[in-house]
Short mmCIF file of C-alpha atoms and ligand atoms in Angstrom, two decimals:
data_model
loop_
_atom_site.label_atom_id
_atom_site.label_comp_id
_atom_site.label_asym_id
_atom_site.label_seq_id
_atom_site.Cartn_x
_atom_site.Cartn_y
_atom_site.Cartn_z
CA MET A 99 -116.47 -73.24 -318.45
CA SER A 100 -114.30 -75.31 -321.12
CA GLY A 101 -113.39 -72.83 -323.52
CA ASP A 102 -112.28 -70.32 -321.22
CA ASN A 103 -108.27 -69.10 -322.36
CA LYS A 104 -108.72 -67.03 -319.25
CA ILE A 105 -105.64 -68.66 -316.80
CA TRP A 106 -107.34 -66.60 -313.22
CA ILE A 107 -104.96 -65.70 -311.26
CA PHE A 108 -105.59 -65.77 -307.68
CA ASP A 109 -102.78 -64.37 -305.37
CA THR A 110 -103.25 -66.27 -302.33
CA THR A 111 -99.79 -63.58 -300.70
CA LEU A 112 -101.98 -62.25 -297.93
CA ARG A 113 -102.85 -64.90 -296.06
CA ASP A 114 -100.96 -68.26 -297.00
CA GLY A 115 -98.15 -65.66 -297.45
CA GLU A 116 -98.87 -64.00 -294.14
CA GLN A 117 -99.17 -66.86 -292.09
CA ALA A 118 -95.36 -68.34 -292.18
CA LEU A 119 -93.96 -65.44 -291.30
CA ARG A 120 -91.82 -64.65 -288.77
CA ALA A 121 -93.68 -61.39 -286.88
CA SER A 122 -97.25 -61.05 -288.26
CA LEU A 123 -98.22 -57.42 -289.99
CA SER A 124 -99.73 -54.62 -288.53
CA GLN A 125 -103.30 -54.12 -290.41
CA LYS A 126 -101.25 -50.53 -292.36
CA GLN A 127 -98.82 -53.26 -294.00
CA LYS A 128 -101.29 -55.70 -295.22
CA ILE A 129 -103.39 -52.73 -296.55
CA GLN A 130 -100.15 -51.13 -298.04
CA LEU A 131 -99.56 -54.91 -299.96
CA ALA A 132 -103.15 -55.30 -300.94
CA HIS A 133 -102.73 -52.13 -303.29
CA ALA A 134 -99.38 -53.29 -304.50
CA ILE A 135 -101.39 -56.99 -305.27
CA ALA A 136 -104.34 -55.42 -307.16
CA ARG A 137 -102.01 -52.64 -309.25
CA LEU A 138 -100.94 -55.85 -310.49
CA ASN A 139 -104.15 -56.54 -311.40
CA VAL A 140 -105.33 -60.22 -310.48
CA ASP A 141 -108.71 -62.09 -310.37
CA VAL A 142 -108.64 -63.07 -306.42
CA MET A 143 -107.05 -61.79 -303.53
CA GLU A 144 -107.22 -64.15 -300.81
CA VAL A 145 -106.85 -61.19 -297.81
CA GLY A 146 -106.78 -63.57 -294.96
CA PHE A 147 -108.66 -66.28 -292.64
CA PRO A 148 -111.01 -63.24 -290.45
CA VAL A 149 -112.51 -66.60 -287.49
CA SER A 150 -108.54 -66.58 -286.65
CA SER A 151 -107.86 -63.72 -284.42
CA PRO A 152 -109.56 -59.72 -284.17
CA GLY A 153 -106.45 -58.07 -286.54
CA ASP A 154 -107.81 -60.92 -289.06
CA PHE A 155 -111.53 -59.99 -288.96
CA ASN A 156 -110.25 -56.28 -288.65
CA SER A 157 -107.74 -56.14 -292.35
CA VAL A 158 -110.23 -58.51 -294.09
CA GLN A 159 -113.15 -55.99 -293.27
CA GLN A 160 -110.32 -52.84 -294.16
CA ILE A 161 -109.45 -54.83 -297.10
CA ALA A 162 -112.64 -55.86 -298.38
CA ARG A 163 -114.18 -51.72 -297.85
CA GLU A 164 -110.68 -49.58 -299.63
CA VAL A 165 -109.13 -51.55 -302.64
CA LYS A 166 -110.89 -52.24 -305.32
CA GLY A 167 -110.44 -54.23 -308.90
CA PRO A 168 -109.96 -58.30 -307.41
CA ILE A 169 -112.54 -59.86 -306.03
CA ILE A 170 -112.03 -59.77 -302.78
CA CYS A 171 -112.05 -63.33 -300.68
CA GLY A 172 -111.22 -64.83 -296.94
CA LEU A 173 -111.15 -67.68 -295.64
CA ALA A 174 -113.49 -70.68 -293.78
CA ARG A 175 -112.48 -73.17 -292.32
CA ALA A 176 -116.11 -75.99 -292.73
CA VAL A 177 -117.90 -74.65 -289.66
CA SER A 178 -120.59 -72.04 -289.58
CA GLY A 179 -119.19 -69.73 -287.55
CA ASP A 180 -115.74 -69.14 -289.51
CA ILE A 181 -117.88 -68.62 -292.84
CA GLU A 182 -120.18 -66.59 -290.63
CA ALA A 183 -116.88 -64.30 -289.63
CA CYS A 184 -116.15 -64.86 -293.01
CA GLY A 185 -118.84 -63.92 -294.17
CA GLN A 186 -118.89 -60.73 -292.34
CA ALA A 187 -115.41 -59.05 -292.22
CA LEU A 188 -116.47 -59.40 -296.75
CA GLN A 189 -119.55 -57.63 -296.06
CA HIS A 190 -118.07 -54.23 -297.54
CA ALA A 191 -116.47 -55.68 -300.89
CA GLU A 192 -117.48 -54.63 -303.98
CA ARG A 193 -117.24 -58.27 -304.89
CA ARG A 194 -116.66 -61.50 -303.01
CA ARG A 195 -115.59 -64.66 -302.30
CA ILE A 196 -116.02 -67.43 -299.60
CA HIS A 197 -112.81 -69.64 -299.52
CA THR A 198 -113.58 -73.40 -297.38
CA PHE A 199 -111.97 -76.21 -297.33
CA ILE A 200 -111.69 -79.37 -295.26
CA ALA A 201 -109.05 -82.13 -295.56
CA THR A 202 -109.70 -84.80 -298.04
CA SER A 203 -106.50 -87.35 -298.06
CA PRO A 204 -107.18 -90.93 -295.51
CA LEU A 205 -103.94 -89.31 -293.24
CA HIS A 206 -106.06 -86.02 -292.21
CA LEU A 207 -109.35 -88.10 -292.04
CA GLN A 208 -107.86 -90.43 -290.37
CA TYR A 209 -104.97 -88.87 -287.88
CA LYS A 210 -106.59 -85.21 -288.09
CA LEU A 211 -110.03 -85.06 -288.97
CA ARG A 212 -110.69 -88.33 -287.23
CA LYS A 213 -113.79 -88.40 -289.22
CA THR A 214 -115.00 -90.72 -292.46
CA LEU A 215 -114.62 -89.18 -295.99
CA ALA A 216 -119.64 -89.55 -296.06
CA GLN A 217 -119.01 -87.15 -292.86
CA ALA A 218 -115.94 -84.78 -294.19
CA SER A 219 -118.77 -84.94 -297.20
CA ASP A 220 -121.24 -83.89 -295.05
CA GLN A 221 -119.65 -81.14 -293.54
CA ALA A 222 -118.27 -79.26 -296.76
CA VAL A 223 -121.85 -79.17 -298.22
CA ALA A 224 -123.62 -77.52 -295.51
CA ALA A 225 -119.87 -74.85 -295.34
CA ILE A 226 -120.84 -73.93 -298.90
CA LYS A 227 -124.63 -73.90 -298.10
CA LEU A 228 -124.19 -71.38 -295.12
CA ALA A 229 -121.89 -69.42 -298.04
CA SER A 230 -123.85 -68.90 -299.62
CA ARG A 231 -126.32 -66.97 -297.75
CA TYR A 232 -123.36 -64.84 -298.13
CA THR A 233 -122.32 -65.05 -301.62
CA ASP A 234 -122.98 -66.36 -304.40
CA ASP A 235 -119.13 -66.50 -305.58
CA ILE A 236 -117.95 -70.06 -303.70
CA GLU A 237 -114.19 -71.72 -303.27
CA PHE A 238 -114.26 -75.20 -302.27
CA SER A 239 -110.97 -76.55 -301.51
CA CYS A 240 -110.01 -80.29 -300.28
CA GLU A 241 -107.16 -79.82 -298.51
CA ASP A 242 -103.52 -82.97 -298.98
CA ALA A 243 -105.51 -82.71 -302.74
CA GLY A 244 -102.59 -85.12 -304.09
CA ARG A 245 -102.32 -87.09 -302.18
CA THR A 246 -106.69 -88.31 -302.18
CA PRO A 247 -107.40 -90.99 -303.69
CA ILE A 248 -108.95 -89.59 -307.55
CA ASP A 249 -112.16 -91.75 -306.54
CA ASP A 250 -112.57 -90.06 -303.46
CA LEU A 251 -111.89 -86.55 -304.58
CA CYS A 252 -114.13 -87.64 -307.81
CA TRP A 253 -116.61 -87.61 -305.55
CA ILE A 254 -116.17 -85.72 -302.99
CA VAL A 255 -115.85 -82.38 -306.27
CA GLU A 256 -119.10 -83.37 -307.50
CA ARG A 257 -120.41 -82.95 -303.75
CA ALA A 258 -119.14 -79.79 -303.88
CA ILE A 259 -120.83 -78.34 -306.90
CA ALA A 260 -123.79 -79.28 -306.40
CA ALA A 261 -124.12 -78.10 -303.29
CA GLY A 262 -123.23 -74.59 -305.37
CA ALA A 263 -119.71 -74.40 -305.08
CA THR A 264 -118.17 -71.91 -308.02
CA THR A 265 -114.47 -72.24 -308.16
CA ILE A 266 -112.93 -76.20 -306.96
CA ASN A 267 -109.05 -76.06 -305.85
CA ILE A 268 -107.26 -79.00 -305.96
CA PRO A 269 -104.33 -78.47 -303.64
CA ASP A 270 -101.05 -80.61 -303.16
CA THR A 271 -100.72 -79.14 -299.51
CA VAL A 272 -97.83 -80.29 -298.81
CA GLY A 273 -95.34 -80.39 -302.14
CA TYR A 274 -95.36 -83.58 -302.80
CA THR A 275 -97.30 -84.37 -306.38
CA VAL A 276 -94.74 -84.23 -309.93
CA PRO A 277 -95.95 -82.75 -312.82
CA ASN A 278 -97.43 -85.52 -314.61
CA GLU A 279 -98.64 -86.79 -311.67
CA PHE A 280 -100.30 -83.45 -310.73
CA SER A 281 -102.18 -83.17 -314.45
CA ALA A 282 -103.08 -86.56 -314.99
CA ILE A 283 -105.78 -85.79 -311.03
CA ILE A 284 -106.70 -82.43 -312.91
CA SER A 285 -107.62 -84.19 -316.33
CA ALA A 286 -109.77 -86.68 -314.07
CA LEU A 287 -111.73 -84.53 -312.11
CA LYS A 288 -111.94 -83.03 -315.80
CA ASN A 289 -112.90 -86.29 -317.05
CA ARG A 290 -115.07 -88.43 -314.56
CA VAL A 291 -116.75 -85.89 -312.21
CA PRO A 292 -120.07 -84.78 -314.50
CA ASN A 293 -121.35 -81.56 -313.14
CA MET A 294 -117.09 -80.39 -313.94
CA ASP A 295 -118.01 -77.72 -316.46
CA LYS A 296 -120.32 -75.32 -313.82
CA ALA A 297 -117.09 -74.58 -311.52
CA ARG A 298 -114.05 -73.66 -312.29
CA LEU A 299 -111.20 -76.04 -311.67
CA SER A 300 -107.97 -74.41 -309.95
CA VAL A 301 -105.23 -75.51 -308.09
CA HIS A 302 -102.34 -74.48 -305.50
CA CYS A 303 -99.53 -75.88 -305.06
CA HIS A 304 -96.38 -75.97 -302.60
CA ASN A 305 -92.90 -76.06 -302.48
CA ASP A 306 -91.50 -78.37 -300.75
CA LEU A 307 -89.89 -80.53 -303.52
CA GLY A 308 -89.33 -77.19 -305.83
CA LEU A 309 -92.17 -78.11 -307.67
CA ALA A 310 -94.76 -75.39 -307.36
CA VAL A 311 -94.75 -73.99 -310.68
CA ALA A 312 -94.21 -76.91 -312.81
CA ASN A 313 -97.51 -78.56 -310.76
CA SER A 314 -98.87 -74.89 -311.70
CA VAL A 315 -97.78 -75.31 -314.84
CA SER A 316 -99.02 -78.76 -316.05
CA ALA A 317 -102.26 -77.99 -314.48
CA ILE A 318 -103.29 -76.01 -316.69
CA GLN A 319 -102.16 -77.57 -319.64
CA ALA A 320 -104.42 -80.47 -318.45
CA GLY A 321 -107.23 -78.30 -317.78
CA ALA A 322 -106.82 -76.02 -314.56
CA ARG A 323 -107.50 -72.04 -315.44
CA GLN A 324 -107.23 -70.79 -311.95
CA ILE A 325 -103.56 -70.66 -310.45
CA GLU A 326 -103.71 -70.04 -306.41
CA CYS A 327 -100.15 -68.58 -305.53
CA THR A 328 -97.93 -65.23 -304.50
CA VAL A 329 -95.72 -63.08 -304.70
CA ASN A 330 -92.34 -64.39 -304.78
CA GLY A 331 -93.11 -67.33 -303.41
CA ILE A 332 -93.86 -66.78 -299.36
CA GLY A 333 -96.00 -68.99 -298.08
CA GLU A 334 -95.84 -72.34 -295.91
CA ARG A 335 -92.74 -74.16 -295.31
CA ALA A 336 -90.91 -73.93 -299.10
CA GLY A 337 -93.86 -71.73 -299.54
CA ASN A 338 -96.58 -71.45 -302.94
CA CYS A 339 -96.38 -70.71 -306.51
CA SER A 340 -94.28 -68.11 -307.40
CA LEU A 341 -97.03 -65.20 -308.59
CA GLU A 342 -94.28 -63.40 -311.35
CA GLU A 343 -92.89 -67.02 -312.58
CA VAL A 344 -96.43 -68.40 -313.48
CA ALA A 345 -96.88 -64.80 -314.97
CA MET A 346 -93.41 -64.90 -316.89
CA ILE A 347 -94.06 -68.68 -318.48
CA ILE A 348 -97.26 -68.16 -319.68
CA ASN A 349 -96.23 -63.92 -321.23
CA THR A 350 -92.36 -65.50 -323.01
CA ARG A 351 -93.93 -68.62 -323.87
CA LYS A 352 -96.23 -67.79 -326.02
CA ASP A 353 -95.64 -70.22 -328.54
CA ILE A 354 -97.14 -72.97 -325.71
CA PHE A 355 -99.69 -71.77 -324.26
CA MET A 356 -101.84 -69.14 -326.56
CA PRO A 357 -104.22 -68.82 -326.64
CA LEU A 358 -104.52 -69.17 -322.46
CA TYR A 359 -103.32 -65.87 -320.98
CA THR A 360 -103.11 -63.94 -318.01
CA ASP A 361 -104.58 -60.29 -317.29
CA ILE A 362 -101.16 -59.62 -314.96
CA LYS A 363 -99.72 -56.17 -315.46
CA THR A 364 -96.23 -57.49 -315.91
CA THR A 365 -94.46 -53.89 -315.16
CA GLU A 366 -95.62 -53.84 -311.88
CA ILE A 367 -94.08 -57.28 -311.14
CA TYR A 368 -90.56 -55.57 -309.95
CA ARG A 369 -91.94 -52.90 -307.41
CA SER A 370 -94.37 -55.10 -306.37
CA SER A 371 -91.72 -58.49 -305.63
CA HIS A 372 -89.48 -55.12 -303.79
CA LEU A 373 -92.16 -54.52 -301.40
CA VAL A 374 -92.97 -57.78 -300.38
CA SER A 375 -89.89 -59.22 -299.36
CA GLN A 376 -89.45 -55.58 -297.44
CA ILE A 377 -93.17 -55.66 -295.07
CA CYS A 378 -92.60 -58.45 -295.32
CA ASN A 379 -88.96 -58.76 -294.56
CA MET A 380 -88.50 -61.94 -296.54
CA PRO A 381 -84.92 -61.31 -298.63
CA ILE A 382 -85.68 -62.05 -302.62
CA GLN A 383 -82.73 -64.61 -302.41
CA PRO A 384 -80.33 -63.26 -305.74
CA ASN A 385 -80.54 -66.31 -308.11
CA LYS A 386 -84.69 -65.86 -308.08
CA ALA A 387 -85.41 -65.97 -311.26
CA ILE A 388 -87.35 -62.76 -312.21
CA VAL A 389 -87.01 -61.13 -309.21
CA GLY A 390 -83.24 -62.17 -308.34
CA GLU A 391 -80.43 -59.46 -308.44
CA ASN A 392 -78.69 -61.46 -310.27
CA ALA A 393 -82.38 -62.39 -312.58
CA PHE A 394 -80.70 -59.85 -315.41
CA ALA A 395 -77.46 -59.73 -314.79
CA HIS A 396 -75.37 -61.22 -317.25
CA SER A 397 -72.05 -62.21 -316.09
CA SER A 398 -69.27 -64.36 -317.86
CA GLY A 399 -67.91 -62.14 -320.90
CA ILE A 400 -69.19 -64.74 -323.66
CA HIS A 401 -72.88 -63.61 -321.71
CA GLN A 402 -72.49 -60.16 -322.68
CA ASP A 403 -70.59 -59.39 -325.51
CA GLY A 404 -73.87 -61.40 -327.28
CA VAL A 405 -76.75 -59.47 -325.44
CA LEU A 406 -75.07 -56.32 -326.61
CA LYS A 407 -75.53 -58.16 -330.48
CA ALA A 408 -78.82 -59.00 -329.45
CA GLN A 409 -80.43 -59.19 -326.54
CA ASN A 410 -82.24 -62.13 -327.59
CA THR A 411 -79.37 -64.36 -327.31
CA TYR A 412 -78.90 -65.23 -323.58
CA GLU A 413 -81.67 -63.32 -322.88
CA ILE A 414 -85.39 -64.36 -323.02
CA MET A 415 -88.14 -62.22 -321.48
CA SER A 416 -86.55 -58.44 -321.11
CA PRO A 417 -86.25 -56.13 -317.61
CA GLU A 418 -88.47 -53.72 -318.02
CA GLN A 419 -90.98 -56.65 -319.19
CA VAL A 420 -91.33 -56.88 -314.75
CA GLY A 421 -90.36 -52.96 -314.21
CA ILE A 422 -87.44 -52.58 -313.85
CA ARG A 423 -86.05 -50.10 -314.90
CA GLN A 424 -81.81 -48.46 -315.31
CA ASN A 425 -80.57 -46.07 -312.02
CA GLU A 426 -80.69 -43.40 -314.04
CA LEU A 427 -81.81 -40.13 -311.51
CA ASN A 428 -78.78 -38.29 -310.52
CA LEU A 429 -80.61 -35.34 -307.91
CA THR A 430 -78.96 -32.93 -305.94
CA SER A 431 -80.27 -30.87 -303.14
CA ARG A 432 -81.29 -28.03 -304.99
CA SER A 433 -83.73 -30.67 -307.13
CA GLY A 434 -87.37 -29.15 -306.08
CA ARG A 435 -89.44 -30.98 -305.44
CA HIS A 436 -91.54 -30.43 -308.97
CA VAL A 437 -88.80 -32.27 -310.16
CA ILE A 438 -88.95 -35.46 -307.37
CA GLN A 439 -93.00 -36.45 -308.29
CA HIS A 440 -91.57 -35.75 -311.99
CA ARG A 441 -89.17 -39.25 -311.35
CA LEU A 442 -91.71 -40.66 -308.90
CA ALA A 443 -94.60 -40.41 -311.74
CA GLU A 444 -91.37 -41.73 -314.78
CA LEU A 445 -91.02 -45.26 -311.58
CA GLY A 446 -94.51 -45.30 -311.10
CA TYR A 447 -95.21 -44.11 -307.94
CA THR A 448 -98.64 -42.77 -308.48
CA LYS A 449 -99.81 -39.14 -305.64
CA ASP A 450 -101.28 -40.79 -303.57
CA ASP A 451 -98.88 -43.62 -302.79
CA TYR A 452 -96.95 -41.73 -300.87
CA ASP A 453 -97.05 -38.05 -299.42
CA LEU A 454 -94.48 -35.99 -300.86
CA ASP A 455 -94.21 -33.35 -298.06
CA ALA A 456 -92.46 -35.93 -295.94
CA VAL A 457 -90.09 -37.70 -298.48
CA TYR A 458 -89.24 -34.58 -299.99
CA GLN A 459 -87.72 -33.40 -296.48
CA SER A 460 -86.65 -36.91 -296.12
CA PHE A 461 -84.49 -35.82 -299.82
CA VAL A 462 -83.35 -32.81 -299.02
CA ALA A 463 -81.32 -34.44 -295.51
CA LEU A 464 -79.78 -37.61 -297.65
CA ALA A 465 -79.12 -34.80 -300.88
CA ASP A 466 -76.88 -32.25 -297.77
CA GLU A 467 -75.32 -35.35 -297.28
CA LYS A 468 -75.38 -38.32 -300.21
CA GLY A 469 -74.52 -35.82 -302.10
CA ARG A 470 -75.50 -37.40 -305.35
CA VAL A 471 -79.26 -38.97 -304.55
CA PHE A 472 -80.42 -42.54 -307.12
CA ASP A 473 -83.57 -43.70 -308.24
CA TYR A 474 -82.82 -46.47 -305.25
CA ASP A 475 -82.25 -43.53 -302.76
CA LEU A 476 -85.64 -42.61 -304.03
CA GLU A 477 -87.14 -45.62 -303.18
CA ALA A 478 -86.49 -46.33 -300.92
CA LEU A 479 -87.79 -43.16 -298.61
CA VAL A 480 -90.87 -43.39 -300.29
CA PHE A 481 -90.44 -47.32 -298.70
CA PHE A 482 -89.62 -45.70 -295.57
CA GLN A 483 -91.99 -42.39 -295.10
CA THR A 484 -95.25 -44.91 -296.18
CA LEU A 485 -93.81 -47.16 -292.57
CA GLN A 486 -94.70 -44.13 -290.91
CA GLU A 487 -97.32 -44.85 -289.18
CA GLN A 488 -99.35 -41.68 -287.95
CA ASN A 489 -98.95 -40.93 -284.47
CA ASP A 490 -95.49 -43.14 -283.65
CA TYR A 491 -95.66 -43.56 -279.04
CA TYR A 492 -91.70 -43.38 -279.43
CA VAL A 493 -89.89 -40.90 -281.49
CA LEU A 494 -85.93 -40.83 -282.03
CA ASP A 495 -85.22 -37.18 -280.69
CA PHE A 496 -81.64 -37.50 -280.42
CA LEU A 497 -78.36 -40.14 -281.05
CA SER A 498 -75.07 -39.42 -280.32
CA SER A 499 -72.40 -42.73 -280.56
CA SER A 500 -68.33 -42.45 -279.09
CA THR A 501 -66.37 -46.31 -279.23
CA ASN A 502 -62.68 -46.00 -279.50
CA THR A 503 -61.72 -49.56 -280.86
CA GLY A 504 -60.65 -51.56 -277.18
CA GLN A 505 -63.03 -49.83 -275.76
CA VAL A 506 -66.52 -50.14 -274.59
CA ALA A 507 -68.74 -48.14 -276.48
CA SER A 508 -71.72 -45.19 -274.83
CA ALA A 509 -74.49 -43.36 -276.68
CA THR A 510 -76.83 -41.56 -275.62
CA VAL A 511 -80.13 -41.25 -277.03
CA GLY A 512 -83.18 -38.82 -276.81
CA LEU A 513 -86.82 -40.44 -277.67
CA LYS A 514 -90.10 -38.59 -277.06
CA CYS A 515 -92.88 -40.83 -275.36
CA ASP A 516 -96.46 -39.96 -276.01
CA GLY A 517 -93.95 -36.16 -276.33
CA VAL A 518 -92.43 -36.15 -273.91
CA LEU A 519 -88.53 -36.16 -273.67
CA ILE A 520 -86.40 -39.39 -271.58
CA THR A 521 -83.42 -39.30 -272.63
CA GLU A 522 -81.23 -42.26 -271.53
CA ALA A 523 -77.01 -43.44 -271.45
CA ALA A 524 -76.30 -46.41 -271.59
CA THR A 525 -72.79 -48.40 -272.60
CA GLY A 526 -72.04 -51.94 -274.34
CA ASN A 527 -70.31 -53.85 -276.65
CA GLY A 528 -70.89 -51.45 -279.65
CA PRO A 529 -72.27 -48.31 -279.89
CA VAL A 530 -75.49 -50.04 -281.08
CA GLU A 531 -75.84 -52.32 -278.40
CA ALA A 532 -74.85 -49.03 -276.07
CA ALA A 533 -77.55 -47.62 -278.46
CA PHE A 534 -80.47 -50.53 -278.20
CA ASN A 535 -79.82 -50.78 -273.77
CA ALA A 536 -80.01 -47.08 -273.30
CA ILE A 537 -83.49 -47.52 -275.14
CA THR A 538 -84.51 -50.53 -273.15
CA ARG A 539 -83.62 -48.17 -269.88
CA ILE A 540 -86.21 -44.94 -271.07
CA SER A 541 -88.78 -47.83 -272.88
CA LYS A 542 -88.21 -50.59 -269.72
CA LEU A 543 -90.13 -53.11 -272.09
CA GLN A 544 -88.08 -56.33 -272.10
CA ILE A 545 -87.55 -57.49 -276.09
CA LYS A 546 -85.21 -60.03 -276.71
CA MET A 547 -84.06 -60.00 -280.51
CA VAL A 548 -84.99 -62.90 -282.36
CA ASP A 549 -83.21 -61.52 -286.01
CA PHE A 550 -81.12 -58.42 -286.65
CA ASN A 551 -79.76 -57.99 -290.47
CA LEU A 552 -77.71 -55.15 -292.26
CA GLN A 553 -77.49 -54.60 -295.81
CA ALA A 554 -76.38 -52.18 -297.96
CA LYS A 555 -79.47 -50.80 -300.26
CA GLY A 556 -77.85 -48.81 -302.94
CA SER A 557 -73.29 -49.13 -303.95
CA GLY A 558 -70.59 -47.56 -303.50
CA GLU A 559 -69.61 -45.89 -300.05
CA SER A 560 -72.72 -43.55 -300.44
CA ALA A 561 -75.18 -46.39 -299.60
CA LEU A 562 -77.53 -45.86 -297.59
CA GLY A 563 -77.22 -48.87 -294.27
CA GLN A 564 -81.22 -51.08 -293.75
CA VAL A 565 -81.13 -52.79 -291.29
CA ASP A 566 -84.75 -55.86 -290.24
CA ILE A 567 -84.69 -56.88 -286.85
CA THR A 568 -87.92 -59.47 -285.52
CA ALA A 569 -87.54 -58.91 -281.77
CA GLU A 570 -90.44 -61.27 -279.11
CA HIS A 571 -92.06 -59.47 -276.60
CA GLU A 572 -94.24 -61.28 -274.45
CA GLY A 573 -94.27 -64.03 -276.67
CA ARG A 574 -95.38 -61.46 -280.03
CA ARG A 575 -92.73 -61.52 -282.68
CA PHE A 576 -92.71 -57.85 -284.49
CA HIS A 577 -90.21 -56.60 -286.63
CA GLY A 578 -89.39 -52.92 -287.60
CA ALA A 579 -86.78 -51.51 -290.11
CA GLY A 580 -84.55 -48.47 -289.83
CA LEU A 581 -83.09 -46.75 -292.83
CA ALA A 582 -79.87 -44.13 -292.48
CA THR A 583 -76.78 -42.97 -293.61
CA ASP A 584 -75.02 -43.94 -290.79
CA ILE A 585 -75.73 -47.85 -289.65
CA VAL A 586 -75.77 -47.18 -285.99
CA ARG A 587 -79.20 -44.64 -287.18
CA SER A 588 -80.82 -47.42 -288.94
CA SER A 589 -80.30 -49.62 -285.64
CA VAL A 590 -81.69 -47.43 -283.00
CA LEU A 591 -84.88 -46.66 -285.90
CA ALA A 592 -85.84 -50.20 -286.48
CA TYR A 593 -85.50 -51.07 -282.76
CA ILE A 594 -87.68 -47.94 -282.10
CA HIS A 595 -90.24 -49.21 -285.18
CA VAL A 596 -90.38 -52.26 -283.35
CA LEU A 597 -91.18 -51.11 -280.05
CA ASN A 598 -93.62 -48.55 -282.09
CA MET A 599 -94.55 -52.07 -282.94
CA ILE A 600 -94.65 -53.62 -279.42
CA GLN A 601 -96.74 -49.75 -278.29
CA ARG A 602 -99.99 -50.31 -280.76
CA ALA A 603 -100.86 -54.09 -280.56
CA GLN A 604 -101.08 -53.52 -277.20
CA THR A 605 -102.98 -50.33 -277.33
CA ILE A 606 -105.00 -52.77 -279.64
CA ASP A 607 -105.34 -55.81 -276.69
CA ALA A 608 -106.13 -52.65 -274.15
CA HIS A 609 -109.49 -52.01 -275.90
CA LYS A 610 -110.58 -55.27 -276.72
CA HIS A 611 -110.17 -56.66 -272.95
CA SER A 612 -112.29 -53.27 -271.89
CA ARG A 613 -114.76 -53.63 -275.44
CA ASN A 614 -115.41 -57.60 -273.85
CA GLY A 615 -114.98 -56.47 -269.72
CA ALA A 616 -117.86 -54.10 -271.05
CA GLU A 617 -120.11 -57.29 -273.05
CA ALA A 618 -119.50 -59.44 -270.27
CA THR A 619 -120.60 -56.44 -268.00
CA ALA A 620 -123.46 -56.46 -270.24
CA VAL A 621 -124.68 -60.30 -270.37
CA GLY A 622 -124.50 -59.78 -266.14
CA ALA A 623 -126.79 -57.57 -266.62
CA ILE A 624 -128.89 -60.35 -268.12
O1 LIG B 114 -102.48 -75.85 -298.60
C1 LIG B 114 -103.48 -76.08 -298.69
O2 LIG B 114 -103.98 -77.11 -298.28
C2 LIG B 114 -104.33 -74.55 -298.33
C3 LIG B 114 -105.60 -74.45 -298.53
C4 LIG B 114 -106.45 -74.34 -297.57
C5 LIG B 114 -105.85 -74.17 -299.60
O3 LIG B 114 -103.98 -73.44 -297.70
ZN1 LIG B 115 -102.06 -73.27 -298.70
#
């Protein structure tokens, strides 16, 4: 595969990224993210670990069915059950890849696997051969390759390629290596593994020392042709190599990287980054490269003056290149639905991304409340509309709260539970707590609040308040989000969102138990 100038982008936001979240995502959220990642035009997307849970299996299967474009990939340990689950989950993908792995470092072999390198290598070969019954696109990873002696690494890689692996991935699993050390590993593999030209060489770098992107870039310079990365760099511990950073490095420094290129559609970066941040409840640090709030903000007078005279004095890339648009829109409740549709199209949303009727309804309500609606409001409405699942069990009917300085607050909440209106009143230290207490009385669910986060969407007094809640119920964590001009209302909406997530998880569990019960009966009958 030498002479190949394209750098393949392998996105693992929905696998390595998702596995690090505090609350797992619903199937609908994963599918929504999968579509956004596909719009970035990645080459491969790893969308889950099918054997790990029925939920993961189902979402990998659903994404394989409906997301077109990139190769859809699932992760499997080098054991037959994992490979079979992965093969089945990916069955309906247009193009599918099985990614299997085993640890190769002395530390992992001795303490985790209690195996010799030869045993691990035999297991990898067997797994690759089994995977080839499901697809001819097989990736093999040497977990903890960064701490594996180079002779061992070359030996196992050669065997994996001979067994049928078409991509060899070298993970720096614990983010331990430094750039020249990591690129030396890649060069050694290229120079010493006799059949290396039969497979694409890939890297997967973690960011424990803040070097994931630097290591990935140095690996490209040494001959790697696939980068594994995630949107916003989310992932285990300090995260993975960030997709947007690596894509913009190659794009911006053509003077160094030409003729290398990626197929990433950079104008989709900003939007997908914000969607990942919102859905995963992982705020982006303001100074984050490429997508942080300050990434293109010039605060010092000298810089502002320079940019006005010539943009490239202080800007090495433009905000437009990564899809950032100015907030020019200024709509009122008299603006018609075609204006909204037109503006959303300008902002990059296609008709399939949202339900125009639902967005228009909330737009009119918001315009009545705020007077003027800006781009960021409109984008927030679209985002929240897509968060809504069909047929929520709990729906807010009304909310009234009152508070006076020095006195306990009170709230009355009317909640439709499966269509039946139930009303409760409660008190609390503040109006939010009072409303939550009333809702808890209605739902009767034991919920422990883990995290409550309020942020302003937009600027000025008329900014919308977004509340994100992470809450625990029976040992599982759920995330809910709410958006309104009034923060008590956004808090209540976020809490109700959590209740609906719990209710949905309970319904899935109930189905699973009844199915397992039926299977147990059938087995008993045999
Ligand atoms: O970090 C790692 O080693 C991994 C492998 C499964 C590729 O995520
Ligand atoms: Zn990883």
